[in-house]
């Protein structure tokens, strides 16, 4: 008898699976849930092309599943206090799930406790938080930022001959770093991962490091200051924690009468279309991928939560490294 029920439930599951093939995400979603799942999402802001693509991915995916997902989207304009306000408002509205991309790592404990006390599960999207109690969030989905920092440094090490050619000191390769937003997970982790690899390569030296806040304007301004400061004529490499800051630095380098990508090697993280265009123009040397397309993953997790499924604590996004040589071929396939 037990076997009969088991066989029947397998058959039903198979039939449901067959019926779902060819259905839209919305129809599938509607079939699985008897009521709409209300999701409150607090986005950091619109600091970069990456962030714009991330917002689009989340909003488009929610729209695709609109018969079973209701998205309440809030833009914090780069301010943690606005994110905390948004999360409190989601709690007050009694949403089913809260998701957010934390602008910085620290300071989340109280508001996350409030969400937990209200029985609302929290998903961390893109960036992690630094809290001692990891039951305050259910899953963290996004990139391995430390690995991205390591990959960037490894690209420099592997391309030492090319990088060295730009080296005006001829002994050490002198790197300037454009950090991301102070206190943010990607800035902290990309800083650490980069150094982890370079510590075994004394022929590379980080001579200057400053936050460019993940923006183009920030990258331009900080690079202008680096170029004007003492030793500004001996910069061999720019390491941008994201493409936008590197693109800003490229502008500053050109305005200073130098050739980015040749006189100064430029490497950065994200792999947005603007980086590929700059590589095709010979102004950027490599970009390390950080995918913003988290929408489908996010709403799959939301749906799983609504069905009572347990989620893995960490969902890592798979990513690659793109040197300038492949830019032309890869650009048409880039969606952001
Ligand atoms: O958290 C991901 C980072 O945030 C991206 O690398 C950067 O471009 C964005 O602003």
mmCIF file of C-alpha atoms and ligand atoms in Angstrom:
data_model
loop_
_atom_site.group_PDB
_atom_site.id
_atom_site.type_symbol
_atom_site.label_atom_id
_atom_site.label_comp_id
_atom_site.label_asym_id
_atom_site.label_seq_id
_atom_site.Cartn_x
_atom_site.Cartn_y
_atom_site.Cartn_z
ATOM 1 C CA UNK A 1 0.000 0.000 0.000
ATOM 2 C CA UNK A 2 2.843 2.310 1.016
ATOM 3 C CA UNK A 3 4.489 1.589 -2.347
ATOM 4 C CA UNK A 4 1.221 2.295 -4.163
ATOM 5 C CA UNK A 5 0.976 5.796 -2.607
ATOM 6 C CA UNK A 6 4.625 6.454 -3.336
ATOM 7 C CA UNK A 7 4.185 5.381 -6.964
ATOM 8 C CA UNK A 8 1.053 7.515 -7.264
ATOM 9 C CA UNK A 9 2.740 10.616 -5.881
ATOM 10 C CA UNK A 10 5.711 10.120 -8.223
ATOM 11 C CA UNK A 11 3.276 9.764 -11.146
ATOM 12 C CA UNK A 12 1.412 12.931 -10.116
ATOM 13 C CA UNK A 13 4.694 14.839 -9.777
ATOM 14 C CA UNK A 14 5.799 13.630 -13.246
ATOM 15 C CA UNK A 15 2.442 14.593 -14.762
ATOM 16 C CA UNK A 16 2.617 18.027 -13.145
ATOM 17 C CA UNK A 17 6.143 18.414 -14.471
ATOM 18 C CA UNK A 18 5.020 17.463 -17.986
ATOM 19 C CA UNK A 19 2.073 19.848 -17.738
ATOM 20 C CA UNK A 20 4.404 22.646 -16.654
ATOM 21 C CA UNK A 21 6.806 22.224 -19.567
ATOM 22 C CA UNK A 22 6.087 24.975 -22.052
ATOM 23 C CA UNK A 23 4.255 27.094 -19.485
ATOM 24 C CA UNK A 24 5.325 30.645 -18.785
ATOM 25 C CA UNK A 25 7.073 31.431 -15.485
ATOM 26 C CA UNK A 26 3.885 33.184 -14.438
ATOM 27 C CA UNK A 27 1.569 30.264 -15.166
ATOM 28 C CA UNK A 28 3.927 27.823 -13.425
ATOM 29 C CA UNK A 29 4.184 30.073 -10.435
ATOM 30 C CA UNK A 30 0.408 30.544 -10.209
ATOM 31 C CA UNK A 31 -0.163 26.817 -10.334
ATOM 32 C CA UNK A 32 2.148 26.212 -7.382
ATOM 33 C CA UNK A 33 0.905 28.932 -5.017
ATOM 34 C CA UNK A 34 -2.646 29.554 -3.890
ATOM 35 C CA UNK A 35 -2.020 33.200 -3.020
ATOM 36 C CA UNK A 36 0.301 35.967 -4.173
ATOM 37 C CA UNK A 37 3.638 36.132 -2.391
ATOM 38 C CA UNK A 38 4.396 39.705 -1.338
ATOM 39 C CA UNK A 39 8.107 40.527 -1.491
ATOM 40 C CA UNK A 40 9.677 43.727 -0.171
ATOM 41 C CA UNK A 41 12.996 44.512 -1.873
ATOM 42 C CA UNK A 42 15.312 47.270 -0.690
ATOM 43 C CA UNK A 43 17.816 48.237 -3.376
ATOM 44 C CA UNK A 44 20.976 50.257 -2.623
ATOM 45 C CA UNK A 45 20.468 52.885 -5.317
ATOM 46 C CA UNK A 46 21.690 53.459 -8.870
ATOM 47 C CA UNK A 47 25.424 54.020 -8.429
ATOM 48 C CA UNK A 48 26.620 51.982 -11.420
ATOM 49 C CA UNK A 49 25.653 50.252 -14.664
ATOM 50 C CA UNK A 50 25.874 47.013 -12.668
ATOM 51 C CA UNK A 51 23.262 48.255 -10.191
ATOM 52 C CA UNK A 52 20.941 49.387 -12.998
ATOM 53 C CA UNK A 53 21.154 45.911 -14.538
ATOM 54 C CA UNK A 54 20.523 44.297 -11.158
ATOM 55 C CA UNK A 55 17.391 46.414 -10.600
ATOM 56 C CA UNK A 56 16.155 45.602 -14.096
ATOM 57 C CA UNK A 57 16.722 41.887 -13.581
ATOM 58 C CA UNK A 58 14.720 41.912 -10.326
ATOM 59 C CA UNK A 59 11.860 44.042 -11.647
ATOM 60 C CA UNK A 60 11.587 42.140 -14.942
ATOM 61 C CA UNK A 61 11.535 38.775 -13.217
ATOM 62 C CA UNK A 62 8.844 39.935 -10.777
ATOM 63 C CA UNK A 63 6.826 41.178 -13.756
ATOM 64 C CA UNK A 64 7.196 37.771 -15.455
ATOM 65 C CA UNK A 65 5.693 36.140 -12.363
ATOM 66 C CA UNK A 66 3.160 38.878 -11.656
ATOM 67 C CA UNK A 67 0.252 36.499 -11.080
ATOM 68 C CA UNK A 68 1.950 35.017 -8.048
ATOM 69 C CA UNK A 69 4.513 37.633 -6.960
ATOM 70 C CA UNK A 70 3.822 41.164 -5.795
ATOM 71 C CA UNK A 71 7.043 43.181 -5.592
ATOM 72 C CA UNK A 72 7.343 46.223 -3.355
ATOM 73 C CA UNK A 73 10.556 47.888 -4.545
ATOM 74 C CA UNK A 74 12.334 50.633 -2.647
ATOM 75 C CA UNK A 75 15.443 52.612 -3.711
ATOM 76 C CA UNK A 76 17.635 53.707 -0.765
ATOM 77 C CA UNK A 77 19.742 56.197 -2.727
ATOM 78 C CA UNK A 78 22.974 54.817 -1.228
ATOM 79 C CA UNK A 79 21.870 55.390 2.384
ATOM 80 C CA UNK A 80 21.741 52.669 5.027
ATOM 81 C CA UNK A 81 19.177 54.659 7.039
ATOM 82 C CA UNK A 82 16.819 54.562 4.039
ATOM 83 C CA UNK A 83 17.262 50.803 3.749
ATOM 84 C CA UNK A 84 16.466 50.362 7.442
ATOM 85 C CA UNK A 85 13.359 52.546 7.020
ATOM 86 C CA UNK A 86 12.259 50.493 3.998
ATOM 87 C CA UNK A 87 12.733 47.193 5.842
ATOM 88 C CA UNK A 88 10.720 48.521 8.826
ATOM 89 C CA UNK A 89 7.971 49.585 6.462
ATOM 90 C CA UNK A 90 7.941 46.103 4.840
ATOM 91 C CA UNK A 91 7.595 44.592 8.327
ATOM 92 C CA UNK A 92 4.726 46.946 9.161
ATOM 93 C CA UNK A 93 2.990 45.994 5.894
ATOM 94 C CA UNK A 94 3.364 42.305 6.756
ATOM 95 C CA UNK A 95 5.105 41.228 3.533
ATOM 96 C CA UNK A 96 5.834 37.502 3.135
ATOM 97 C CA UNK A 97 9.552 37.829 2.333
ATOM 98 C CA UNK A 98 12.085 40.654 2.628
ATOM 99 C CA UNK A 99 15.088 40.773 0.313
ATOM 100 C CA UNK A 100 17.760 43.426 0.192
ATOM 101 C CA UNK A 101 21.199 44.307 -1.048
ATOM 102 C CA UNK A 102 22.941 45.883 1.962
ATOM 103 C CA UNK A 103 24.885 49.040 1.143
ATOM 104 C CA UNK A 104 27.392 48.330 3.951
ATOM 105 C CA UNK A 105 28.122 45.217 5.996
ATOM 106 C CA UNK A 106 27.605 46.398 9.564
ATOM 107 C CA UNK A 107 24.690 47.846 11.552
ATOM 108 C CA UNK A 108 21.900 45.457 10.535
ATOM 109 C CA UNK A 109 21.383 43.449 13.736
ATOM 110 C CA UNK A 110 18.436 45.432 15.248
ATOM 111 C CA UNK A 111 16.318 45.636 12.094
ATOM 112 C CA UNK A 112 16.990 42.001 11.168
ATOM 113 C CA UNK A 113 15.892 40.976 14.679
ATOM 114 C CA UNK A 114 12.664 42.926 14.135
ATOM 115 C CA UNK A 115 12.042 41.004 10.901
ATOM 116 C CA UNK A 116 12.770 37.696 12.620
ATOM 117 C CA UNK A 117 10.429 38.537 15.518
ATOM 118 C CA UNK A 118 7.732 39.341 12.954
ATOM 119 C CA UNK A 119 8.319 35.916 11.378
ATOM 120 C CA UNK A 120 9.416 37.366 8.015
ATOM 121 C CA UNK A 121 12.296 35.544 6.316
ATOM 122 C CA UNK A 122 15.107 37.727 4.930
ATOM 123 C CA UNK A 123 17.102 36.986 1.781
ATOM 124 C CA UNK A 124 20.434 38.756 1.241
ATOM 125 C CA UNK A 125 20.854 39.548 -2.417
ATOM 126 C CA UNK A 126 24.250 40.477 -3.925
ATOM 127 C CA UNK A 127 25.945 41.637 -0.689
ATOM 128 C CA UNK A 128 26.471 40.060 2.723
ATOM 129 C CA UNK A 129 25.976 41.495 6.216
ATOM 130 C CA UNK A 130 28.246 41.210 9.203
ATOM 131 C CA UNK A 131 26.025 39.934 12.042
ATOM 132 C CA UNK A 132 26.965 37.393 14.717
ATOM 133 C CA UNK A 133 23.638 35.537 14.497
ATOM 134 C CA UNK A 134 23.275 33.988 11.066
ATOM 135 C CA UNK A 135 19.702 32.875 11.770
ATOM 136 C CA UNK A 136 18.736 36.507 11.098
ATOM 137 C CA UNK A 137 18.792 35.758 7.358
ATOM 138 C CA UNK A 138 17.854 32.609 5.458
ATOM 139 C CA UNK A 139 20.137 32.685 2.456
ATOM 140 C CA UNK A 140 22.764 34.867 0.813
ATOM 141 C CA UNK A 141 22.860 34.784 -2.986
ATOM 142 C CA UNK A 142 25.458 36.535 -5.056
ATOM 143 C CA UNK A 143 29.070 36.609 -6.118
ATOM 144 C CA UNK A 144 32.202 35.570 -4.296
ATOM 145 C CA UNK A 145 33.792 39.030 -4.069
ATOM 146 C CA UNK A 146 37.019 37.759 -2.491
ATOM 147 C CA UNK A 147 37.466 35.448 -5.463
ATOM 148 C CA UNK A 148 36.884 38.365 -7.859
ATOM 149 C CA UNK A 149 39.699 40.269 -6.132
ATOM 150 C CA UNK A 150 41.932 37.202 -6.388
ATOM 151 C CA UNK A 151 41.103 36.733 -10.079
ATOM 152 C CA UNK A 152 41.969 40.351 -10.855
ATOM 153 C CA UNK A 153 45.346 40.051 -9.136
ATOM 154 C CA UNK A 154 45.962 36.700 -10.815
ATOM 155 C CA UNK A 155 45.320 38.266 -14.222
ATOM 156 C CA UNK A 156 48.037 40.846 -13.466
ATOM 157 C CA UNK A 157 50.451 38.148 -12.294
ATOM 158 C CA UNK A 158 49.763 35.996 -15.363
ATOM 159 C CA UNK A 159 50.248 39.009 -17.642
ATOM 160 C CA UNK A 160 53.328 40.330 -15.895
ATOM 161 C CA UNK A 161 55.268 40.806 -19.151
ATOM 162 C CA UNK A 162 52.499 42.954 -20.648
ATOM 163 C CA UNK A 163 51.941 44.835 -17.413
ATOM 164 C CA UNK A 164 55.684 45.352 -16.888
ATOM 165 C CA UNK A 165 56.028 46.967 -20.295
ATOM 166 C CA UNK A 166 53.998 49.859 -18.940
ATOM 167 C CA UNK A 167 56.144 49.938 -15.831
ATOM 168 C CA UNK A 168 58.092 53.179 -15.720
ATOM 169 C CA UNK A 169 60.066 52.181 -12.647
ATOM 170 C CA UNK A 170 61.212 48.900 -14.247
ATOM 171 C CA UNK A 171 61.605 47.280 -10.851
ATOM 172 C CA UNK A 172 58.112 47.086 -9.383
ATOM 173 C CA UNK A 173 54.712 47.307 -10.981
ATOM 174 C CA UNK A 174 53.041 50.213 -9.224
ATOM 175 C CA UNK A 175 49.294 49.801 -8.745
ATOM 176 C CA UNK A 176 46.697 52.353 -7.716
ATOM 177 C CA UNK A 177 43.407 51.024 -6.387
ATOM 178 C CA UNK A 178 39.945 52.584 -6.707
ATOM 179 C CA UNK A 179 38.015 51.009 -3.873
ATOM 180 C CA UNK A 180 34.254 50.618 -3.793
ATOM 181 C CA UNK A 181 31.915 52.107 -1.196
ATOM 182 C CA UNK A 182 33.589 52.262 2.208
ATOM 183 C CA UNK A 183 32.340 49.477 4.497
ATOM 184 C CA UNK A 184 30.572 47.553 1.713
ATOM 185 C CA UNK A 185 31.082 43.813 1.304
ATOM 186 C CA UNK A 186 32.432 44.023 -2.278
ATOM 187 C CA UNK A 187 34.938 46.757 -1.334
ATOM 188 C CA UNK A 188 36.162 44.851 1.734
ATOM 189 C CA UNK A 189 36.360 41.512 -0.060
ATOM 190 C CA UNK A 190 37.902 42.747 -3.330
ATOM 191 C CA UNK A 191 40.501 44.597 -1.271
ATOM 192 C CA UNK A 192 41.330 41.400 0.648
ATOM 193 C CA UNK A 193 41.266 38.937 -2.280
ATOM 194 C CA UNK A 194 43.564 41.125 -4.394
ATOM 195 C CA UNK A 195 46.163 41.343 -1.614
ATOM 196 C CA UNK A 196 45.901 37.633 -0.853
ATOM 197 C CA UNK A 197 47.356 36.849 -4.296
ATOM 198 C CA UNK A 198 49.807 39.761 -4.545
ATOM 199 C CA UNK A 199 51.441 39.059 -1.186
ATOM 200 C CA UNK A 200 53.386 36.248 -2.881
ATOM 201 C CA UNK A 201 54.505 38.541 -5.717
ATOM 202 C CA UNK A 202 56.800 41.275 -4.349
ATOM 203 C CA UNK A 203 57.284 42.686 -7.848
ATOM 204 C CA UNK A 204 53.801 44.228 -7.532
ATOM 205 C CA UNK A 205 53.195 47.127 -5.167
ATOM 206 C CA UNK A 206 49.947 48.901 -4.282
ATOM 207 C CA UNK A 207 51.116 52.495 -3.999
ATOM 208 C CA UNK A 208 47.789 54.252 -3.507
ATOM 209 C CA UNK A 209 44.291 53.211 -2.528
ATOM 210 C CA UNK A 210 41.158 55.290 -2.082
ATOM 211 C CA UNK A 211 37.403 54.912 -2.336
ATOM 212 C CA UNK A 212 35.776 55.963 -5.606
ATOM 213 C CA UNK A 213 32.376 54.844 -4.276
ATOM 214 C CA UNK A 214 31.697 52.525 -7.241
ATOM 215 C CA UNK A 215 30.855 55.514 -9.452
ATOM 216 C CA UNK A 216 32.273 56.908 -12.678
ATOM 217 C CA UNK A 217 32.458 60.403 -11.205
ATOM 218 C CA UNK A 218 34.295 59.014 -8.167
ATOM 219 C CA UNK A 219 36.764 57.097 -10.357
ATOM 220 C CA UNK A 220 37.532 60.192 -12.423
ATOM 221 C CA UNK A 221 37.998 62.443 -9.426
ATOM 222 C CA UNK A 222 40.223 60.029 -7.467
ATOM 223 C CA UNK A 223 42.323 59.235 -10.554
ATOM 224 C CA UNK A 224 42.857 62.930 -11.270
ATOM 225 C CA UNK A 225 44.173 63.313 -7.721
ATOM 226 C CA UNK A 226 46.398 60.212 -8.048
ATOM 227 C CA UNK A 227 47.901 61.547 -11.283
ATOM 228 C CA UNK A 228 48.603 64.962 -9.786
ATOM 229 C CA UNK A 229 50.092 63.627 -6.536
ATOM 230 C CA UNK A 230 53.756 62.770 -6.059
ATOM 231 C CA UNK A 231 54.587 59.611 -8.023
ATOM 232 C CA UNK A 232 51.592 60.231 -10.313
ATOM 233 C CA UNK A 233 53.867 59.921 -13.333
ATOM 234 C CA UNK A 234 54.907 56.396 -12.279
ATOM 235 C CA UNK A 235 51.543 54.646 -12.155
ATOM 236 C CA UNK A 236 51.583 51.353 -14.073
ATOM 237 C CA UNK A 237 48.214 49.815 -13.221
ATOM 238 C CA UNK A 238 44.742 50.952 -12.148
ATOM 239 C CA UNK A 239 42.701 48.364 -10.241
ATOM 240 C CA UNK A 240 39.046 49.445 -10.197
ATOM 241 C CA UNK A 241 36.783 47.637 -7.748
ATOM 242 C CA UNK A 242 34.160 48.053 -10.448
ATOM 243 C CA UNK A 243 34.026 48.940 -14.140
ATOM 244 C CA UNK A 244 32.316 52.287 -13.609
ATOM 245 C CA UNK A 245 35.157 53.629 -11.447
ATOM 246 C CA UNK A 246 37.702 52.319 -14.000
ATOM 247 C CA UNK A 247 35.800 54.034 -16.838
ATOM 248 C CA UNK A 248 35.957 57.293 -14.862
ATOM 249 C CA UNK A 249 39.703 56.776 -14.364
ATOM 250 C CA UNK A 250 40.121 56.208 -18.113
ATOM 251 C CA UNK A 251 38.636 59.658 -18.733
ATOM 252 C CA UNK A 252 41.038 61.243 -16.224
ATOM 253 C CA UNK A 253 44.014 59.476 -17.805
ATOM 254 C CA UNK A 254 43.041 60.661 -21.298
ATOM 255 C CA UNK A 255 42.536 64.218 -20.086
ATOM 256 C CA UNK A 256 46.058 64.041 -18.632
ATOM 257 C CA UNK A 257 47.349 63.261 -22.143
ATOM 258 C CA UNK A 258 48.099 59.567 -21.507
ATOM 259 C CA UNK A 259 46.824 56.403 -23.208
ATOM 260 C CA UNK A 260 44.744 54.173 -20.903
ATOM 261 C CA UNK A 261 45.307 50.492 -21.659
ATOM 262 C CA UNK A 262 48.825 51.246 -22.953
ATOM 263 C CA UNK A 263 50.631 53.820 -20.815
ATOM 264 C CA UNK A 264 48.627 52.614 -17.829
ATOM 265 C CA UNK A 265 47.114 49.127 -17.650
ATOM 266 C CA UNK A 266 43.493 49.096 -16.447
ATOM 267 C CA UNK A 267 41.736 46.131 -14.812
ATOM 268 C CA UNK A 268 38.354 46.147 -13.104
ATOM 269 C CA UNK A 269 35.412 44.050 -11.968
ATOM 270 C CA UNK A 270 31.809 43.612 -13.249
ATOM 271 C CA UNK A 271 32.049 42.938 -17.008
ATOM 272 C CA UNK A 272 29.359 45.455 -17.995
ATOM 273 C CA UNK A 273 28.951 46.373 -21.679
ATOM 274 C CA UNK A 274 30.793 49.674 -21.182
ATOM 275 C CA UNK A 275 33.875 47.697 -20.126
ATOM 276 C CA UNK A 276 33.729 45.582 -23.294
ATOM 277 C CA UNK A 277 33.399 48.712 -25.433
ATOM 278 C CA UNK A 278 36.433 50.204 -23.668
ATOM 279 C CA UNK A 279 38.388 46.968 -24.234
ATOM 280 C CA UNK A 280 37.535 47.037 -27.954
ATOM 281 C CA UNK A 281 38.865 50.604 -28.068
ATOM 282 C CA UNK A 282 42.053 49.358 -26.366
ATOM 283 C CA UNK A 283 41.467 51.435 -23.224
ATOM 284 C CA UNK A 284 40.775 48.666 -20.703
ATOM 285 C CA UNK A 285 42.812 45.480 -20.439
ATOM 286 C CA UNK A 286 40.597 43.008 -18.582
ATOM 287 C CA UNK A 287 37.311 42.813 -16.733
ATOM 288 C CA UNK A 288 36.413 40.195 -14.166
ATOM 289 C CA UNK A 289 32.781 39.159 -14.188
ATOM 290 C CA UNK A 290 30.318 39.905 -11.389
ATOM 291 C CA UNK A 291 26.829 39.043 -12.549
ATOM 292 C CA UNK A 292 23.937 41.343 -11.588
ATOM 293 C CA UNK A 293 21.317 39.032 -13.108
ATOM 294 C CA UNK A 294 19.996 37.801 -9.791
ATOM 295 C CA UNK A 295 16.258 38.212 -10.456
ATOM 296 C CA UNK A 296 15.420 34.617 -11.512
ATOM 297 C CA UNK A 297 17.463 33.123 -8.655
ATOM 298 C CA UNK A 298 15.864 35.498 -6.165
ATOM 299 C CA UNK A 299 12.274 34.683 -7.060
ATOM 300 C CA UNK A 300 12.995 30.943 -7.294
ATOM 301 C CA UNK A 301 14.217 31.211 -3.692
ATOM 302 C CA UNK A 302 11.152 33.253 -2.711
ATOM 303 C CA UNK A 303 8.862 30.619 -4.221
ATOM 304 C CA UNK A 304 10.759 27.809 -2.497
ATOM 305 C CA UNK A 305 10.385 29.608 0.821
ATOM 306 C CA UNK A 306 6.650 29.981 0.234
ATOM 307 C CA UNK A 307 6.451 26.217 -0.368
ATOM 308 C CA UNK A 308 8.240 25.595 2.927
ATOM 309 C CA UNK A 309 11.427 24.324 1.290
ATOM 310 C CA UNK A 310 14.750 24.750 3.016
ATOM 311 C CA UNK A 311 17.252 26.930 1.153
ATOM 312 C CA UNK A 312 21.034 26.539 1.079
ATOM 313 C CA UNK A 313 22.654 29.180 3.279
ATOM 314 C CA UNK A 314 24.845 30.331 0.376
ATOM 315 C CA UNK A 315 23.992 30.469 -3.341
ATOM 316 C CA UNK A 316 27.100 31.488 -5.325
ATOM 317 C CA UNK A 317 26.848 33.021 -8.798
ATOM 318 C CA UNK A 318 29.150 31.538 -11.452
ATOM 319 C CA UNK A 319 31.408 34.051 -13.205
ATOM 320 C CA UNK A 320 34.358 34.378 -15.598
ATOM 321 C CA UNK A 321 37.325 36.544 -16.578
ATOM 322 C CA UNK A 322 37.366 38.492 -19.880
ATOM 323 C CA UNK A 323 40.630 39.823 -21.317
ATOM 324 C CA UNK A 324 40.556 42.516 -24.025
ATOM 325 C CA UNK A 325 41.399 39.911 -26.736
ATOM 326 C CA UNK A 326 37.933 38.321 -26.492
ATOM 327 C CA UNK A 327 35.941 41.575 -26.131
ATOM 328 C CA UNK A 328 34.759 41.847 -29.755
ATOM 329 C CA UNK A 329 33.508 38.293 -29.850
ATOM 330 C CA UNK A 330 31.817 38.413 -26.434
ATOM 331 C CA UNK A 331 30.201 41.898 -26.547
ATOM 332 C CA UNK A 332 27.145 40.874 -28.650
ATOM 333 C CA UNK A 333 26.207 38.280 -26.019
ATOM 334 C CA UNK A 334 26.416 40.666 -23.074
ATOM 335 C CA UNK A 335 22.986 41.626 -21.807
ATOM 336 C CA UNK A 336 24.067 44.339 -19.392
HETATM 337 O O1 LIG B 1 27.674 44.727 -5.072
HETATM 338 C C1 LIG B 1 28.105 44.648 -6.388
HETATM 339 C C2 LIG B 1 28.824 45.903 -6.755
HETATM 340 O O2 LIG B 1 28.016 47.031 -6.541
HETATM 341 C C3 LIG B 1 29.243 46.010 -8.200
HETATM 342 O O3 LIG B 1 30.481 45.500 -8.489
HETATM 343 C C4 LIG B 1 29.279 47.497 -8.370
HETATM 344 O O4 LIG B 1 29.379 47.919 -9.701
HETATM 345 C C5 LIG B 1 28.027 47.845 -7.702
HETATM 346 O O5 LIG B 1 27.755 49.149 -7.556
#
